[in-house]
JSON list of C-alpha atoms in Angstrom, two decimals:
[
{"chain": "A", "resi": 1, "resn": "UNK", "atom": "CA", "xyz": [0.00, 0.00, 0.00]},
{"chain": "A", "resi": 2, "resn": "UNK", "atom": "CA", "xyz": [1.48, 3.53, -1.18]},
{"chain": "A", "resi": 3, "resn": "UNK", "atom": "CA", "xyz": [1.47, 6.42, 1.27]},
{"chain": "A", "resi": 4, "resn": "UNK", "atom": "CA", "xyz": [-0.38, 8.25, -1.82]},
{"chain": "A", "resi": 5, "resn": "UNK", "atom": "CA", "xyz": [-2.96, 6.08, -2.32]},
{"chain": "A", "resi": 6, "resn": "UNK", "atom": "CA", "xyz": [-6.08, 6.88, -0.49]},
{"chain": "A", "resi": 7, "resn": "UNK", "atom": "CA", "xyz": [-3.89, 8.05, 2.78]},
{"chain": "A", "resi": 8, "resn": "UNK", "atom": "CA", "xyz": [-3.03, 4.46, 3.81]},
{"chain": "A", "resi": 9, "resn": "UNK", "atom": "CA", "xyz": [0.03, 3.80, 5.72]},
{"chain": "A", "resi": 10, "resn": "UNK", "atom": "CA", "xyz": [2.99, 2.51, 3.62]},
{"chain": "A", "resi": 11, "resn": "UNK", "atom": "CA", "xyz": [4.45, -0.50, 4.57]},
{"chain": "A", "resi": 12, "resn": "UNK", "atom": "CA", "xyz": [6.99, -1.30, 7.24]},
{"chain": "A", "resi": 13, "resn": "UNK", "atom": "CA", "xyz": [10.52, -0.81, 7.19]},
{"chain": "A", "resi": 14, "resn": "UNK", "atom": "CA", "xyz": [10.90, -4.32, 8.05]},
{"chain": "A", "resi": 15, "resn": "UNK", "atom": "CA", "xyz": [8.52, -5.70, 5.38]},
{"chain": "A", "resi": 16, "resn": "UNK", "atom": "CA", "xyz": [10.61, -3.76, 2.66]},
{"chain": "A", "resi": 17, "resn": "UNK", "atom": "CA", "xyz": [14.08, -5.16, 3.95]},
{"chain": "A", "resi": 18, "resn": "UNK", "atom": "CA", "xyz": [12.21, -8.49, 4.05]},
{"chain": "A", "resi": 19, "resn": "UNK", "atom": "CA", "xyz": [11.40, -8.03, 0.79]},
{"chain": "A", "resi": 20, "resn": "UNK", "atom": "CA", "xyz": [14.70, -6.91, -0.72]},
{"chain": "A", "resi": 21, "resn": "UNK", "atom": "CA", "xyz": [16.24, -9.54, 1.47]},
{"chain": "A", "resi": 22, "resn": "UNK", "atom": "CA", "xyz": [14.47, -12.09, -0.15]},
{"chain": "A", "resi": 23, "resn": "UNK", "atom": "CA", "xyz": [15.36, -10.89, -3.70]},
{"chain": "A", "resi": 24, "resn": "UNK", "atom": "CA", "xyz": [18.66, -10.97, -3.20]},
{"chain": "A", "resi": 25, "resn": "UNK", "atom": "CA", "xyz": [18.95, -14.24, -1.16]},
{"chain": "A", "resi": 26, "resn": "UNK", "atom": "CA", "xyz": [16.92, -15.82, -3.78]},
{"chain": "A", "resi": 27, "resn": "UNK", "atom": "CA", "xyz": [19.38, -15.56, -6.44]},
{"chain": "A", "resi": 28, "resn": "UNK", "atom": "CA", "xyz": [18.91, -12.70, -8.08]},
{"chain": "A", "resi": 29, "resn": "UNK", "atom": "CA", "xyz": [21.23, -9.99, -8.61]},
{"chain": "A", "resi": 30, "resn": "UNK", "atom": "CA", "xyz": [18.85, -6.48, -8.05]},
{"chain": "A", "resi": 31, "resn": "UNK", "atom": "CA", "xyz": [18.14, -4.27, -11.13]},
{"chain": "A", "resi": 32, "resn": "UNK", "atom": "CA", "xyz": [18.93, -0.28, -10.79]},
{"chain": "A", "resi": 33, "resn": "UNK", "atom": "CA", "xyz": [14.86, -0.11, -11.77]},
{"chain": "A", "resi": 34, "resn": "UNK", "atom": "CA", "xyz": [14.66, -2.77, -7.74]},
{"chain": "A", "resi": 35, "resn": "UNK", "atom": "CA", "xyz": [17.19, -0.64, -5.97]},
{"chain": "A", "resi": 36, "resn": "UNK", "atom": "CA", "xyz": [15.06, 2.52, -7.33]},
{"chain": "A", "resi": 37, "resn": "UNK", "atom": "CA", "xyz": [11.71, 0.53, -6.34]},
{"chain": "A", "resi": 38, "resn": "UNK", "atom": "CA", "xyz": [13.31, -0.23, -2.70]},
{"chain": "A", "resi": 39, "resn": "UNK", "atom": "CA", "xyz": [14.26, 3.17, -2.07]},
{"chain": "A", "resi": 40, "resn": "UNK", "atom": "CA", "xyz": [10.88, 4.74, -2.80]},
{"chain": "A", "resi": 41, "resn": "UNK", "atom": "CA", "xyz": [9.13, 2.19, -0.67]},
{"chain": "A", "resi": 42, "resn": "UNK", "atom": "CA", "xyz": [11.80, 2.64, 2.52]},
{"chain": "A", "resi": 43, "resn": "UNK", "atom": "CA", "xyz": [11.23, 6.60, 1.83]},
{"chain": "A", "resi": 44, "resn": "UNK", "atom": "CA", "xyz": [7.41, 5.50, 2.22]},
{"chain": "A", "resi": 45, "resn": "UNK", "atom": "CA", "xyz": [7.42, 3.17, 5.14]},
{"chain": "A", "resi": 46, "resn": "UNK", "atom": "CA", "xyz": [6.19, 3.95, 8.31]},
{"chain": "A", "resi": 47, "resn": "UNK", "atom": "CA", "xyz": [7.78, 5.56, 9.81]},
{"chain": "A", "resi": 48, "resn": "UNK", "atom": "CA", "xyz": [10.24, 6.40, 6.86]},
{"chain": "A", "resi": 49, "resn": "UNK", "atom": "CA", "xyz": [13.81, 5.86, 7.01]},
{"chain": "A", "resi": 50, "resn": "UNK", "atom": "CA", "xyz": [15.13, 7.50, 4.13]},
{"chain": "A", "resi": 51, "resn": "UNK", "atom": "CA", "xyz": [13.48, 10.72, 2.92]},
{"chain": "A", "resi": 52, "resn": "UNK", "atom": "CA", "xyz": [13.76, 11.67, -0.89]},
{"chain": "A", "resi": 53, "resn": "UNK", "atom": "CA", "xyz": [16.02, 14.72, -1.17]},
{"chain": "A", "resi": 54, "resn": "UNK", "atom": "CA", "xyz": [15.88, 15.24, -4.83]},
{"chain": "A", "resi": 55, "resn": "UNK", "atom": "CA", "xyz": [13.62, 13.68, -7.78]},
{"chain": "A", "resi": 56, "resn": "UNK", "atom": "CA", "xyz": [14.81, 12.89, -11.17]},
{"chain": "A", "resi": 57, "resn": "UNK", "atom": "CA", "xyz": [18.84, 11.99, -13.14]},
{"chain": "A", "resi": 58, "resn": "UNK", "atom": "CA", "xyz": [19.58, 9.10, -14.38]},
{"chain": "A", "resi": 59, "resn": "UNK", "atom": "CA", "xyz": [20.76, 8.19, -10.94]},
{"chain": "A", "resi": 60, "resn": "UNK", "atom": "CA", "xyz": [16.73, 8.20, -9.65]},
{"chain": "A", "resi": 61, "resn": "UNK", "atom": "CA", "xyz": [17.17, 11.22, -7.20]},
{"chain": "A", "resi": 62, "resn": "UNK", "atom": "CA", "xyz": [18.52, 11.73, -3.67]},
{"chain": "A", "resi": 63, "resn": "UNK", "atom": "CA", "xyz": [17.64, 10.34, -0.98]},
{"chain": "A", "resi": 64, "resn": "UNK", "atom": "CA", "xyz": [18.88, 10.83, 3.23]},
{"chain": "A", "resi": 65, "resn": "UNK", "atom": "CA", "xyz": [18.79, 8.77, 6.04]},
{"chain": "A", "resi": 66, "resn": "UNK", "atom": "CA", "xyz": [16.68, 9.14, 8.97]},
{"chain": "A", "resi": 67, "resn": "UNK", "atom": "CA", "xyz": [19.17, 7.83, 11.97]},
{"chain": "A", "resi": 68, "resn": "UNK", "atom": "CA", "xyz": [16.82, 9.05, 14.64]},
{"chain": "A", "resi": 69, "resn": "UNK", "atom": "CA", "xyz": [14.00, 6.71, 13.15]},
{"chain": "A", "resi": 70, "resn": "UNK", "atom": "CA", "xyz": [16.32, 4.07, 12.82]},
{"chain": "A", "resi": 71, "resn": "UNK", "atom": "CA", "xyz": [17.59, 3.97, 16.13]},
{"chain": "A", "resi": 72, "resn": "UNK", "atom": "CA", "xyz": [14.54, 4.36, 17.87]},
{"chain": "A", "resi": 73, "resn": "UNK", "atom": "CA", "xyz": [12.87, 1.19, 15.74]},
{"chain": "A", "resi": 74, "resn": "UNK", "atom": "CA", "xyz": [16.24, -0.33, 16.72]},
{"chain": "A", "resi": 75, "resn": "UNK", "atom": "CA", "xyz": [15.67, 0.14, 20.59]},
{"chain": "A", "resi": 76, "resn": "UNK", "atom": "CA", "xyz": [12.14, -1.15, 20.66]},
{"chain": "A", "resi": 77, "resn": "UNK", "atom": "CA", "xyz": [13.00, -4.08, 19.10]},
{"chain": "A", "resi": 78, "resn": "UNK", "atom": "CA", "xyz": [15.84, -4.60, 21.35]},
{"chain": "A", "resi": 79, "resn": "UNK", "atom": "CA", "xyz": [13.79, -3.60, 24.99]},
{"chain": "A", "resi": 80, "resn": "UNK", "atom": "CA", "xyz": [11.31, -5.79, 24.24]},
{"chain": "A", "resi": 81, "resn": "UNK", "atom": "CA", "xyz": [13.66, -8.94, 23.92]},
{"chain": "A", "resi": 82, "resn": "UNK", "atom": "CA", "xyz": [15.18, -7.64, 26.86]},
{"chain": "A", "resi": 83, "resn": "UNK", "atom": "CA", "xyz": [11.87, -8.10, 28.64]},
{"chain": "A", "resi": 84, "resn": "UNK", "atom": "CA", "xyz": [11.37, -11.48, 27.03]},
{"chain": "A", "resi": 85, "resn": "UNK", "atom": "CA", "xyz": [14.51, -12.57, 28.15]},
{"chain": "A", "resi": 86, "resn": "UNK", "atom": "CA", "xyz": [14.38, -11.54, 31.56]},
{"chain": "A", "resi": 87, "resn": "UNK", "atom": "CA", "xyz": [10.74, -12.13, 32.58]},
{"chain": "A", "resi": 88, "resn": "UNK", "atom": "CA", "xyz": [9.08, -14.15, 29.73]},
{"chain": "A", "resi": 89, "resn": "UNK", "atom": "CA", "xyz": [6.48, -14.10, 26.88]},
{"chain": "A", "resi": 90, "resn": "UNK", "atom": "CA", "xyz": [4.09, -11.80, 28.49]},
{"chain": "A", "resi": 91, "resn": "UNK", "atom": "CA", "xyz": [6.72, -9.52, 30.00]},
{"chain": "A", "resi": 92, "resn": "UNK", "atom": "CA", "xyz": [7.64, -8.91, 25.84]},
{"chain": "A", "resi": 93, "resn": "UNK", "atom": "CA", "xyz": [4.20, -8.80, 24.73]},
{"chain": "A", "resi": 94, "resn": "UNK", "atom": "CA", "xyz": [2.97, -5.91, 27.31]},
{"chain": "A", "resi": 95, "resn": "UNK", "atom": "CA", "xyz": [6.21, -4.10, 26.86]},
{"chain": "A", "resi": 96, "resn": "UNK", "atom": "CA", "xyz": [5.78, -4.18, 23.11]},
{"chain": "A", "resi": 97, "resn": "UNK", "atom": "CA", "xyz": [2.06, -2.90, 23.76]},
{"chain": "A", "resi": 98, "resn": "UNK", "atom": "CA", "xyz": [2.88, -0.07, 26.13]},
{"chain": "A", "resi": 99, "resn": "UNK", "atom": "CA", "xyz": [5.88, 1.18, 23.23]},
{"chain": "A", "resi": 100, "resn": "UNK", "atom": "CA", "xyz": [2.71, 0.86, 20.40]},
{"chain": "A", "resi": 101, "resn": "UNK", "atom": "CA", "xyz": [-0.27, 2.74, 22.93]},
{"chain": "A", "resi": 102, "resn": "UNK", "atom": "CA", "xyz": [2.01, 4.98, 25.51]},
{"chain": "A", "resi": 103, "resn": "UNK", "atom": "CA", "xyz": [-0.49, 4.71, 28.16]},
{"chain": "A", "resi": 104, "resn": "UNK", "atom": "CA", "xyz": [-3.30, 1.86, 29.10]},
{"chain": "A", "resi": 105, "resn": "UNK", "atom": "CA", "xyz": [-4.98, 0.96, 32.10]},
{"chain": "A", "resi": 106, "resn": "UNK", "atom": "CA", "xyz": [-4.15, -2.83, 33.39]},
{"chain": "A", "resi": 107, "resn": "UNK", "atom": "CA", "xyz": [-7.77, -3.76, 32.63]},
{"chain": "A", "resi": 108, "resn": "UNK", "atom": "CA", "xyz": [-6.98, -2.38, 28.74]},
{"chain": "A", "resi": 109, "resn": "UNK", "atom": "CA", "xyz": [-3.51, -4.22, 28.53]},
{"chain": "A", "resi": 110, "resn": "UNK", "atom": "CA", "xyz": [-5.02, -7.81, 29.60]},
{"chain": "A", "resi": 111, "resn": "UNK", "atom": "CA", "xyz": [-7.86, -7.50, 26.91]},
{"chain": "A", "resi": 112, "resn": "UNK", "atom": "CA", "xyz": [-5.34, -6.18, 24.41]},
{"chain": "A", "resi": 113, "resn": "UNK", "atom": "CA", "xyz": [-2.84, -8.94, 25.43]},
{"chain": "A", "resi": 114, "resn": "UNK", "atom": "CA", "xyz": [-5.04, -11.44, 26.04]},
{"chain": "A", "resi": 115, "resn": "UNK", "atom": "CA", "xyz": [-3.84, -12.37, 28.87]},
{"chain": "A", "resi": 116, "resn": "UNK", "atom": "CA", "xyz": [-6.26, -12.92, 32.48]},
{"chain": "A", "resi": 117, "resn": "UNK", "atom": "CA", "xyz": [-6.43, -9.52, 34.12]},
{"chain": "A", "resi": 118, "resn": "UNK", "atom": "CA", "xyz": [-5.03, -11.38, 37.44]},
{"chain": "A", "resi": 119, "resn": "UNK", "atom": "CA", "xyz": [-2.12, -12.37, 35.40]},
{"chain": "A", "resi": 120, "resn": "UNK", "atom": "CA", "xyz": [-1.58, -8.86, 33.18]},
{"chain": "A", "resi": 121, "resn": "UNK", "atom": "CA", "xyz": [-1.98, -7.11, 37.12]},
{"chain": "A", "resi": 122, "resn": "UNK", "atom": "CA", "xyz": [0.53, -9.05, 38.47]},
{"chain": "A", "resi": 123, "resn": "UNK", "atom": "CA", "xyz": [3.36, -8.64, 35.22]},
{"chain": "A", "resi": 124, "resn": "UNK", "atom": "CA", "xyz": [2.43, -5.07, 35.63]},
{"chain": "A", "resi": 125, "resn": "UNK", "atom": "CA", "xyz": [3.67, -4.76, 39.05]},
{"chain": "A", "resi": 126, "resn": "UNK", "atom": "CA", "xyz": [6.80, -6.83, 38.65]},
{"chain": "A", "resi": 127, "resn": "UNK", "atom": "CA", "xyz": [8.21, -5.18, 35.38]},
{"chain": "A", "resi": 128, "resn": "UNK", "atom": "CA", "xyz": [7.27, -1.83, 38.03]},
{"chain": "A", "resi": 129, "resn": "UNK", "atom": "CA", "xyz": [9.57, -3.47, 40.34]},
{"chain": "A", "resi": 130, "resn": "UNK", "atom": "CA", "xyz": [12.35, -4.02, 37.65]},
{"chain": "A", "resi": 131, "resn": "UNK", "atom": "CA", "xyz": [12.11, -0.16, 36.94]},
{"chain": "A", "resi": 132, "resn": "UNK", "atom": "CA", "xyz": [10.89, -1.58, 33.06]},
{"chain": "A", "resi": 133, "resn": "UNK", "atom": "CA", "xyz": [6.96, 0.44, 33.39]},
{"chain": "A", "resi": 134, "resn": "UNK", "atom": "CA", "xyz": [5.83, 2.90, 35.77]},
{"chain": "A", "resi": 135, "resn": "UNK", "atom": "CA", "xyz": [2.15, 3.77, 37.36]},
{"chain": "A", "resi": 136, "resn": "UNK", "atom": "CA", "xyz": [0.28, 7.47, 36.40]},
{"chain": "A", "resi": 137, "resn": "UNK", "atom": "CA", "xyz": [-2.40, 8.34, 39.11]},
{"chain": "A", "resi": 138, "resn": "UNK", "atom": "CA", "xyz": [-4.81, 10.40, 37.11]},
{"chain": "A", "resi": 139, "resn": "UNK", "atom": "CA", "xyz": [-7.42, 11.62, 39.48]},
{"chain": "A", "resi": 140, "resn": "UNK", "atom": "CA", "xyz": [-11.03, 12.39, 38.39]},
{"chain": "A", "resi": 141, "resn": "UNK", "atom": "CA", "xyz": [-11.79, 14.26, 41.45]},
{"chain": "A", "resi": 142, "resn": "UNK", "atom": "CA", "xyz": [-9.55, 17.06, 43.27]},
{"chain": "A", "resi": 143, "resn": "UNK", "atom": "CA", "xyz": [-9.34, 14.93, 46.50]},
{"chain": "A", "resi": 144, "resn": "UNK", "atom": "CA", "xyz": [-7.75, 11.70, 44.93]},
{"chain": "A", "resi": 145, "resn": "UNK", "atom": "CA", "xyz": [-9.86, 9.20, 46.29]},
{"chain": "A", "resi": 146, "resn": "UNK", "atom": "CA", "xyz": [-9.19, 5.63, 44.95]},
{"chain": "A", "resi": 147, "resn": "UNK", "atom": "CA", "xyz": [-12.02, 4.54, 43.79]},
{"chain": "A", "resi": 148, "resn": "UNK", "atom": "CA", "xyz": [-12.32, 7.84, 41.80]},
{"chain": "A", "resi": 149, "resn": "UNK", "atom": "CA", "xyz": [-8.80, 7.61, 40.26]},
{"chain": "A", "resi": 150, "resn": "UNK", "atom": "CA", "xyz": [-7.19, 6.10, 37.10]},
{"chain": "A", "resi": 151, "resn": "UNK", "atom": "CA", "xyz": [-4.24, 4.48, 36.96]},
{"chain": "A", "resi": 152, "resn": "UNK", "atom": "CA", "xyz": [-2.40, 4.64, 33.68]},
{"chain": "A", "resi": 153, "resn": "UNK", "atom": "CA", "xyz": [0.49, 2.17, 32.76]},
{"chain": "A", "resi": 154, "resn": "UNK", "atom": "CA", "xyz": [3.35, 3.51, 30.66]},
{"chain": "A", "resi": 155, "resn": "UNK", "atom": "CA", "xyz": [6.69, 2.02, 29.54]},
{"chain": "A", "resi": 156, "resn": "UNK", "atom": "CA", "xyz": [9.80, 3.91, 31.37]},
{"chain": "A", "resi": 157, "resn": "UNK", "atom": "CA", "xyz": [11.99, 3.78, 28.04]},
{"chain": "A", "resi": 158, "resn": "UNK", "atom": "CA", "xyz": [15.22, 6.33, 30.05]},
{"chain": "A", "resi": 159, "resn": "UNK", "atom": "CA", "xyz": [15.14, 4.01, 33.05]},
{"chain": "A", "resi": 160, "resn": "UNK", "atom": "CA", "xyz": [14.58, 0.78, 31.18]},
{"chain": "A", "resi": 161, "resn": "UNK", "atom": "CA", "xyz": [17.36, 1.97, 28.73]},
{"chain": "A", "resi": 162, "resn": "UNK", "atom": "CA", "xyz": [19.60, 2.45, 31.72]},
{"chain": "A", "resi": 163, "resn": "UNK", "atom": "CA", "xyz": [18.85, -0.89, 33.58]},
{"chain": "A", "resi": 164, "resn": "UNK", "atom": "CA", "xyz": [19.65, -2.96, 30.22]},
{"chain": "A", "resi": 165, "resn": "UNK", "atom": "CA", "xyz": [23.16, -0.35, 29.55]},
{"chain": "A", "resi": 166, "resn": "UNK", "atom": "CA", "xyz": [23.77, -1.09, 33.38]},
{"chain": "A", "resi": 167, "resn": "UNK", "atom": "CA", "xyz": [23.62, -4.76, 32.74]},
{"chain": "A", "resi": 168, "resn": "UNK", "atom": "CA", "xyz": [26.01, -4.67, 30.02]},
{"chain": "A", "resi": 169, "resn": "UNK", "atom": "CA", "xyz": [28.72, -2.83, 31.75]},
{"chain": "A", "resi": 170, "resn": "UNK", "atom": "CA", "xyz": [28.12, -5.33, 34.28]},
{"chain": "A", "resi": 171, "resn": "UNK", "atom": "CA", "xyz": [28.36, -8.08, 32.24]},
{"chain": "A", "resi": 172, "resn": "UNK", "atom": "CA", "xyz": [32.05, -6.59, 30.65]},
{"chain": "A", "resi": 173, "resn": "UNK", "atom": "CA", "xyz": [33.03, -6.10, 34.04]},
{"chain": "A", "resi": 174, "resn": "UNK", "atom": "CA", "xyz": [32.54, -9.44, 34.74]},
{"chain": "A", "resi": 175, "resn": "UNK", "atom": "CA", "xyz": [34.20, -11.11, 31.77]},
{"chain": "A", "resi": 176, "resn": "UNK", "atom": "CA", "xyz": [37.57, -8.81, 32.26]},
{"chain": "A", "resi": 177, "resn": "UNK", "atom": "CA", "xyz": [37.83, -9.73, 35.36]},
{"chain": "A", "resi": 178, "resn": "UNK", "atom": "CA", "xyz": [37.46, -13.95, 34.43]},
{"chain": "A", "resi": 179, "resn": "UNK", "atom": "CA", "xyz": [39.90, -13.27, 31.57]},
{"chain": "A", "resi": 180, "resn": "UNK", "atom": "CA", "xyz": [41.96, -11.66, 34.30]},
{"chain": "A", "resi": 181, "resn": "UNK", "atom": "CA", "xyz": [41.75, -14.24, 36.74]},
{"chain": "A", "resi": 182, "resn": "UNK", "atom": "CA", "xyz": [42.21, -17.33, 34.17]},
{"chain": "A", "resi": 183, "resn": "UNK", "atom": "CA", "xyz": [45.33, -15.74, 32.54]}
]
């Protein structure tokens, strides 16, 4: 689906290196008139990646890429295997939820999820313990009561970014000083 067509959503970044991959694993070597066709569709992905700088030439135009978009695709991909790996299935799935939505209410991420609301509750409050997702009171009333107060789930990307960069260094650490001790 073309970004021009109708105002649907191109398709993903992914889909299109998916595609290309495929072409050129398959065995064939890609035309000019393929790269060309790749390039348009990566400029029209959502989000885009490249972004056309200049039409026309025999050289089919201009185009720059979008690092920011990149990175950031990059880094949900990568926090929620990070949740996967350290808490499980449905760790990953509401982490990859709350990066899509922003913020939900538990009894929004179990039905989304499909997981038991029980269940969803309880993940909730142990990626909250890990630092991975953090709690929003949003009051409907000015006194705060709990029964007349939302509470809004949200994904803690800084702190969650700093836990996993935290366990890296640790992990380093921890290797130099095996390598020091075995040699």
């Amino acid at each position: 689906a073309d970004a021009s067509s109708g105002g649907l959503p191109g398709p993903s970044a992914r889909e299109v290196l998916r595609r290309l991959e495929a072409g050129v694993v398959g065995g064939e070597k890609p035309s000019w008139d393929g790269v060309r066709k790749t390039l348009a569709m990566l400029a029209n992905a959502t989000p885009p990646l490249l972004e056309r700088q200049s039409l026309g030439g025999a050289d089919g135009g201009r185009f720059c890429v979008h690092y920011e978009g990149a990175v950031s695709q990059l880094r949900e991909v990568t926090l929620a295997e990070v949740a996967v790996h350290r808490s499980g299935d449905k760790a990953g799935r509401i982490v990859r939820l709350l990066t899509a939505k922003h913020f939900l209410e538990d009894k929004a991420v179990a039905d989304i999820c499909k997981m038991e609301a029980k269940d969803a509750r309880a993940m909730l409050y142990t990626l909250r313990e890990e630092g991975v997702v953090r709690m929003m009171e949003v009051p409907f009333a000015a006194e705060r009561h709990p029964n007349k107060t939302a509470y809004a789930w949200t994904l803690d990307v800084p702190a969650f970014c700093d836990m996993v960069a935290d366990d890296c260094c640790r992990a380093l650490l921890n290797l130099r000083l095996r390598k020091r001790y075995l040699t």
